[in-house]
């Protein structure tokens, strides 16, 4: 199921023993373009502390009640490593977080989540473990931690990229209005581009795989497409559900294979 970023930011997070809080932001990996964490404001029960929740813990969202269940208790969240979500998250902080919850590392494999395409596949074999436990031998875990200690985790704020200018191969075409997320894999499947500042335009969808470069300092995204190709692309109706038929029209317009054909 595909959902807009703003839909996720409307969700409440439900632990196994009560509500944790509300989603305020999302961190995505700008290398793989996958949502890695939800930034959740806990409210008065935890002094409005902001905590990170990984999609690894997420169940199936109930969109009618705007609730996303997670396989965590409030006590686990309360005792989780404190991370300042207003500052860049380091790889060391991620490793501390993963170690606390007993999660395997998502980096290092060929898939979105390790060797798998979804967080559930990543957790295969870990379901019987408790917080702070790991399947890895201590010496293996220590070596892995040393090898990845200084990695750049490539985490970016979804809120921060909203409004970025979109630059085609022959000029500007609009700005980034939002993101569309695959709720099974948590991959960002499309950026929503508002073209109204170029012509009396509309919104179009562009897969992040077609992005050539992102200038985080300048707030600019460059895509490997011409302005005319984007102008002639199928219009995106934010009020309507996006189905595979509509997705196919986008890829057919650009003459490129769909992501589902490669099994991503």
Short mmCIF file of C-alpha atoms in Angstrom, two decimals:
data_model
loop_
_atom_site.label_atom_id
_atom_site.label_comp_id
_atom_site.label_asym_id
_atom_site.label_seq_id
_atom_site.Cartn_x
_atom_site.Cartn_y
_atom_site.Cartn_z
CA UNK A 1 0.00 0.00 0.00
CA UNK A 2 1.26 3.45 -0.96
CA UNK A 3 0.73 6.39 1.38
CA UNK A 4 1.70 10.04 1.38
CA UNK A 5 4.23 11.26 3.92
CA UNK A 6 1.60 13.52 5.47
CA UNK A 7 -0.58 10.47 6.21
CA UNK A 8 2.19 8.94 8.28
CA UNK A 9 2.69 12.21 10.15
CA UNK A 10 -0.94 12.01 11.26
CA UNK A 11 -0.49 8.62 12.96
CA UNK A 12 -0.53 7.84 16.66
CA UNK A 13 1.79 5.04 17.81
CA UNK A 14 0.27 2.30 19.92
CA UNK A 15 2.45 0.09 22.12
CA UNK A 16 1.23 -3.28 23.39
CA UNK A 17 0.17 -1.62 26.66
CA UNK A 18 -0.94 1.86 25.64
CA UNK A 19 -0.30 4.81 23.37
CA UNK A 20 3.29 6.02 23.01
CA UNK A 21 2.63 9.31 21.22
CA UNK A 22 2.22 10.94 17.81
CA UNK A 23 4.49 10.89 14.76
CA UNK A 24 6.04 14.32 14.21
CA UNK A 25 8.65 13.55 11.56
CA UNK A 26 10.32 10.77 9.61
CA UNK A 27 14.00 10.05 8.97
CA UNK A 28 14.86 8.56 5.61
CA UNK A 29 18.05 7.08 4.22
CA UNK A 30 19.12 9.29 1.31
CA UNK A 31 21.18 6.47 -0.18
CA UNK A 32 18.46 3.81 -0.41
CA UNK A 33 15.49 6.23 -0.06
CA UNK A 34 13.86 4.20 2.71
CA UNK A 35 12.18 5.42 5.90
CA UNK A 36 14.42 4.29 8.77
CA UNK A 37 12.76 5.92 11.79
CA UNK A 38 9.60 7.62 12.93
CA UNK A 39 10.16 10.55 15.27
CA UNK A 40 7.47 10.25 17.93
CA UNK A 41 6.56 12.87 20.53
CA UNK A 42 5.56 10.96 23.63
CA UNK A 43 3.37 13.48 25.39
CA UNK A 44 2.97 14.01 29.13
CA UNK A 45 3.60 10.39 30.18
CA UNK A 46 7.27 10.77 29.22
CA UNK A 47 7.65 14.55 29.58
CA UNK A 48 7.02 15.06 25.83
CA UNK A 49 10.34 13.42 25.03
CA UNK A 50 10.89 12.58 21.38
CA UNK A 51 11.84 8.98 20.65
CA UNK A 52 12.77 7.06 17.52
CA UNK A 53 10.65 4.09 16.47
CA UNK A 54 11.98 1.79 13.77
CA UNK A 55 9.64 0.29 11.14
CA UNK A 56 11.11 -3.03 12.33
CA UNK A 57 8.67 -2.81 15.24
CA UNK A 58 5.69 -1.61 13.17
CA UNK A 59 2.55 -3.59 12.50
CA UNK A 60 -0.23 -2.74 10.05
CA UNK A 61 -1.62 0.77 10.32
CA UNK A 62 -5.34 1.26 10.96
CA UNK A 63 -6.01 4.27 8.76
CA UNK A 64 -9.58 4.68 9.98
CA UNK A 65 -8.36 5.36 13.52
CA UNK A 66 -4.95 6.72 12.43
CA UNK A 67 -3.13 4.27 14.69
CA UNK A 68 0.09 2.37 13.97
CA UNK A 69 0.65 -0.53 16.38
CA UNK A 70 4.21 -1.47 17.35
CA UNK A 71 5.56 -4.57 19.08
CA UNK A 72 6.99 -2.60 22.00
CA UNK A 73 5.92 -1.77 25.53
CA UNK A 74 5.91 1.71 26.97
CA UNK A 75 8.55 0.62 29.47
CA UNK A 76 10.87 -0.44 26.64
CA UNK A 77 10.42 2.93 24.97
CA UNK A 78 10.93 4.76 28.26
CA UNK A 79 14.29 3.07 28.81
CA UNK A 80 15.48 3.31 25.21
CA UNK A 81 18.67 5.27 24.41
CA UNK A 82 18.07 9.02 24.44
CA UNK A 83 18.71 10.49 20.99
CA UNK A 84 18.32 14.17 20.16
CA UNK A 85 16.09 13.93 17.08
CA UNK A 86 16.76 17.59 16.26
CA UNK A 87 20.40 16.77 15.49
CA UNK A 88 22.00 14.34 13.01
CA UNK A 89 21.87 10.73 14.18
CA UNK A 90 25.30 9.08 14.15
CA UNK A 91 26.01 5.46 13.25
CA UNK A 92 27.15 4.86 16.82
CA UNK A 93 23.78 6.07 18.10
CA UNK A 94 22.04 3.77 15.64
CA UNK A 95 24.11 0.82 16.82
CA UNK A 96 23.25 1.63 20.44
CA UNK A 97 19.58 1.81 19.47
CA UNK A 98 19.66 -1.47 17.52
CA UNK A 99 21.58 -3.18 20.30
CA UNK A 100 19.09 -2.05 22.94
CA UNK A 101 16.12 -3.49 21.07
CA UNK A 102 17.99 -6.57 19.84
CA UNK A 103 17.54 -5.62 16.18
CA UNK A 104 19.97 -6.72 13.46
CA UNK A 105 21.66 -3.94 11.49
CA UNK A 106 19.79 -2.90 8.34
CA UNK A 107 22.95 -1.77 6.52
CA UNK A 108 25.44 -3.93 4.66
CA UNK A 109 23.06 -6.03 2.53
CA UNK A 110 21.72 -5.80 -1.00
CA UNK A 111 18.11 -5.22 0.04
CA UNK A 112 16.30 -2.28 1.60
CA UNK A 113 16.68 -4.00 4.98
CA UNK A 114 19.88 -5.98 5.05
CA UNK A 115 19.38 -8.85 2.63
CA UNK A 116 15.59 -8.44 2.68
CA UNK A 117 13.11 -6.06 1.11
CA UNK A 118 11.04 -5.42 4.24
CA UNK A 119 11.68 -4.97 7.97
CA UNK A 120 9.83 -8.21 8.70
CA UNK A 121 12.32 -10.20 6.63
CA UNK A 122 15.18 -8.53 8.46
CA UNK A 123 13.75 -9.75 11.77
CA UNK A 124 13.37 -13.37 10.66
CA UNK A 125 14.97 -15.48 13.38
CA UNK A 126 15.02 -12.63 15.89
CA UNK A 127 11.38 -12.80 17.00
CA UNK A 128 12.13 -14.87 20.10
CA UNK A 129 14.74 -12.47 21.39
CA UNK A 130 14.17 -9.90 24.07
CA UNK A 131 15.43 -6.36 24.45
CA UNK A 132 19.21 -6.22 24.60
CA UNK A 133 19.71 -9.72 23.13
CA UNK A 134 21.42 -10.56 19.84
CA UNK A 135 21.92 -13.62 17.66
CA UNK A 136 25.48 -12.55 16.91
CA UNK A 137 28.41 -13.91 18.86
CA UNK A 138 29.99 -11.15 20.99
CA UNK A 139 33.24 -11.15 19.02
CA UNK A 140 31.34 -10.91 15.71
CA UNK A 141 29.16 -8.08 16.99
CA UNK A 142 32.22 -6.21 18.29
CA UNK A 143 34.02 -6.53 14.95
CA UNK A 144 30.95 -5.37 13.06
CA UNK A 145 30.53 -2.39 15.38
CA UNK A 146 34.16 -1.39 14.88
CA UNK A 147 33.87 -1.67 11.10
CA UNK A 148 30.78 0.55 10.90
CA UNK A 149 31.48 2.95 13.78
CA UNK A 150 32.34 5.87 11.50
CA UNK A 151 29.84 5.19 8.72
CA UNK A 152 27.78 8.08 7.41
CA UNK A 153 24.20 6.88 8.03
CA UNK A 154 22.74 9.26 5.37
CA UNK A 155 19.68 10.06 7.50
CA UNK A 156 17.58 13.04 6.44
CA UNK A 157 14.44 14.69 7.77
CA UNK A 158 11.34 14.26 5.59
CA UNK A 159 10.00 17.58 6.82
CA UNK A 160 13.22 19.36 5.92
CA UNK A 161 13.17 18.32 2.24
CA UNK A 162 9.65 19.60 1.66
CA UNK A 163 9.95 22.69 -0.52
CA UNK A 164 13.25 21.71 -2.14
CA UNK A 165 13.56 22.98 -5.71
CA UNK A 166 13.42 20.34 -8.45
CA UNK A 167 15.82 20.87 -11.33
CA UNK A 168 15.46 19.01 -14.66
CA UNK A 169 18.30 18.52 -17.15
CA UNK A 170 17.31 21.79 -18.87
CA UNK A 171 15.95 23.97 -16.08
CA UNK A 172 13.76 24.21 -13.00
CA UNK A 173 10.40 22.43 -12.94
CA UNK A 174 8.94 23.01 -9.50
CA UNK A 175 9.40 22.05 -5.86
CA UNK A 176 9.14 18.94 -3.72
CA UNK A 177 5.66 18.85 -2.24
CA UNK A 178 5.84 15.51 -0.46
CA UNK A 179 6.84 11.85 -0.55
CA UNK A 180 4.96 8.63 -1.21
CA UNK A 181 5.92 5.63 0.92
CA UNK A 182 5.41 1.91 0.34
CA UNK A 183 4.03 0.68 3.67
CA UNK A 184 5.29 -2.87 3.13
CA UNK A 185 8.95 -2.06 2.50
CA UNK A 186 8.94 1.51 3.86
CA UNK A 187 10.71 2.55 0.66
CA UNK A 188 10.03 6.00 -0.75
CA UNK A 189 8.56 5.19 -4.15
CA UNK A 190 7.97 8.73 -5.42
CA UNK A 191 8.66 12.35 -4.73
CA UNK A 192 5.63 14.56 -5.35
CA UNK A 193 6.61 17.51 -7.52
CA UNK A 194 4.45 20.64 -7.65
CA UNK A 195 5.06 22.27 -11.03
CA UNK A 196 2.87 25.33 -10.49
CA UNK A 197 5.84 27.71 -10.33
CA UNK A 198 6.83 26.79 -13.90
CA UNK A 199 3.49 26.74 -15.70
CA UNK A 200 -0.16 26.72 -14.63
CA UNK A 201 0.79 23.31 -13.52
CA UNK A 202 -0.14 20.29 -11.54
CA UNK A 203 1.54 17.64 -9.45
CA UNK A 204 3.57 14.81 -10.94
CA UNK A 205 5.41 11.83 -9.45
CA UNK A 206 9.09 11.07 -9.97
CA UNK A 207 10.81 7.94 -8.56
CA UNK A 208 13.86 8.83 -6.43
CA UNK A 209 15.96 6.39 -8.50
CA UNK A 210 15.91 9.01 -11.26
CA UNK A 211 17.50 11.63 -9.05
CA UNK A 212 21.00 12.53 -10.20
CA UNK A 213 22.04 14.67 -7.28
CA UNK A 214 20.69 16.30 -4.15
CA UNK A 215 22.32 19.51 -2.93
CA UNK A 216 21.37 19.55 0.74
CA UNK A 217 23.10 22.88 1.26
CA UNK A 218 21.19 24.56 -1.59
CA UNK A 219 17.90 22.72 -1.13
CA UNK A 220 17.91 21.46 -4.72
CA UNK A 221 17.12 18.09 -6.29
CA UNK A 222 18.38 17.39 -9.82
CA UNK A 223 16.59 14.72 -11.88
CA UNK A 224 17.61 12.98 -15.08
CA UNK A 225 14.56 14.18 -17.02
CA UNK A 226 13.73 17.06 -19.34
CA UNK A 227 11.22 19.76 -18.47
CA UNK A 228 9.00 18.75 -21.37
CA UNK A 229 8.97 15.11 -20.28
CA UNK A 230 7.87 16.16 -16.80
CA UNK A 231 5.27 18.56 -18.19
CA UNK A 232 3.73 15.79 -20.30
CA UNK A 233 3.79 13.23 -17.48
CA UNK A 234 0.54 11.84 -16.02
CA UNK A 235 -1.00 14.19 -13.49
CA UNK A 236 -1.06 13.09 -9.88
CA UNK A 237 -4.33 13.46 -7.98
CA UNK A 238 -3.46 13.58 -4.28
CA UNK A 239 -7.09 12.95 -3.34
CA UNK A 240 -7.23 9.58 -5.15
CA UNK A 241 -5.57 6.30 -4.19
CA UNK A 242 -2.53 5.46 -6.29
CA UNK A 243 -2.83 2.02 -7.87
CA UNK A 244 -0.56 -0.12 -10.04
CA UNK A 245 -2.33 0.94 -13.24
CA UNK A 246 -1.52 4.59 -12.55
CA UNK A 247 2.04 3.68 -11.59
CA UNK A 248 2.45 1.78 -14.86
CA UNK A 249 1.37 4.87 -16.80
CA UNK A 250 4.17 6.88 -15.17
CA UNK A 251 6.88 4.38 -16.08
CA UNK A 252 5.47 3.83 -19.58
CA UNK A 253 5.51 7.59 -20.17
CA UNK A 254 9.22 7.73 -19.42
CA UNK A 255 9.95 4.44 -21.19
CA UNK A 256 11.44 2.81 -18.09
CA UNK A 257 10.65 -0.46 -16.29
CA UNK A 258 8.64 -0.35 -13.06
CA UNK A 259 10.31 -1.07 -9.74
CA UNK A 260 7.99 -4.06 -9.26
CA UNK A 261 9.49 -5.71 -12.35
CA UNK A 262 12.89 -5.88 -10.68
CA UNK A 263 11.48 -7.18 -7.41
CA UNK A 264 12.49 -4.15 -5.35
#
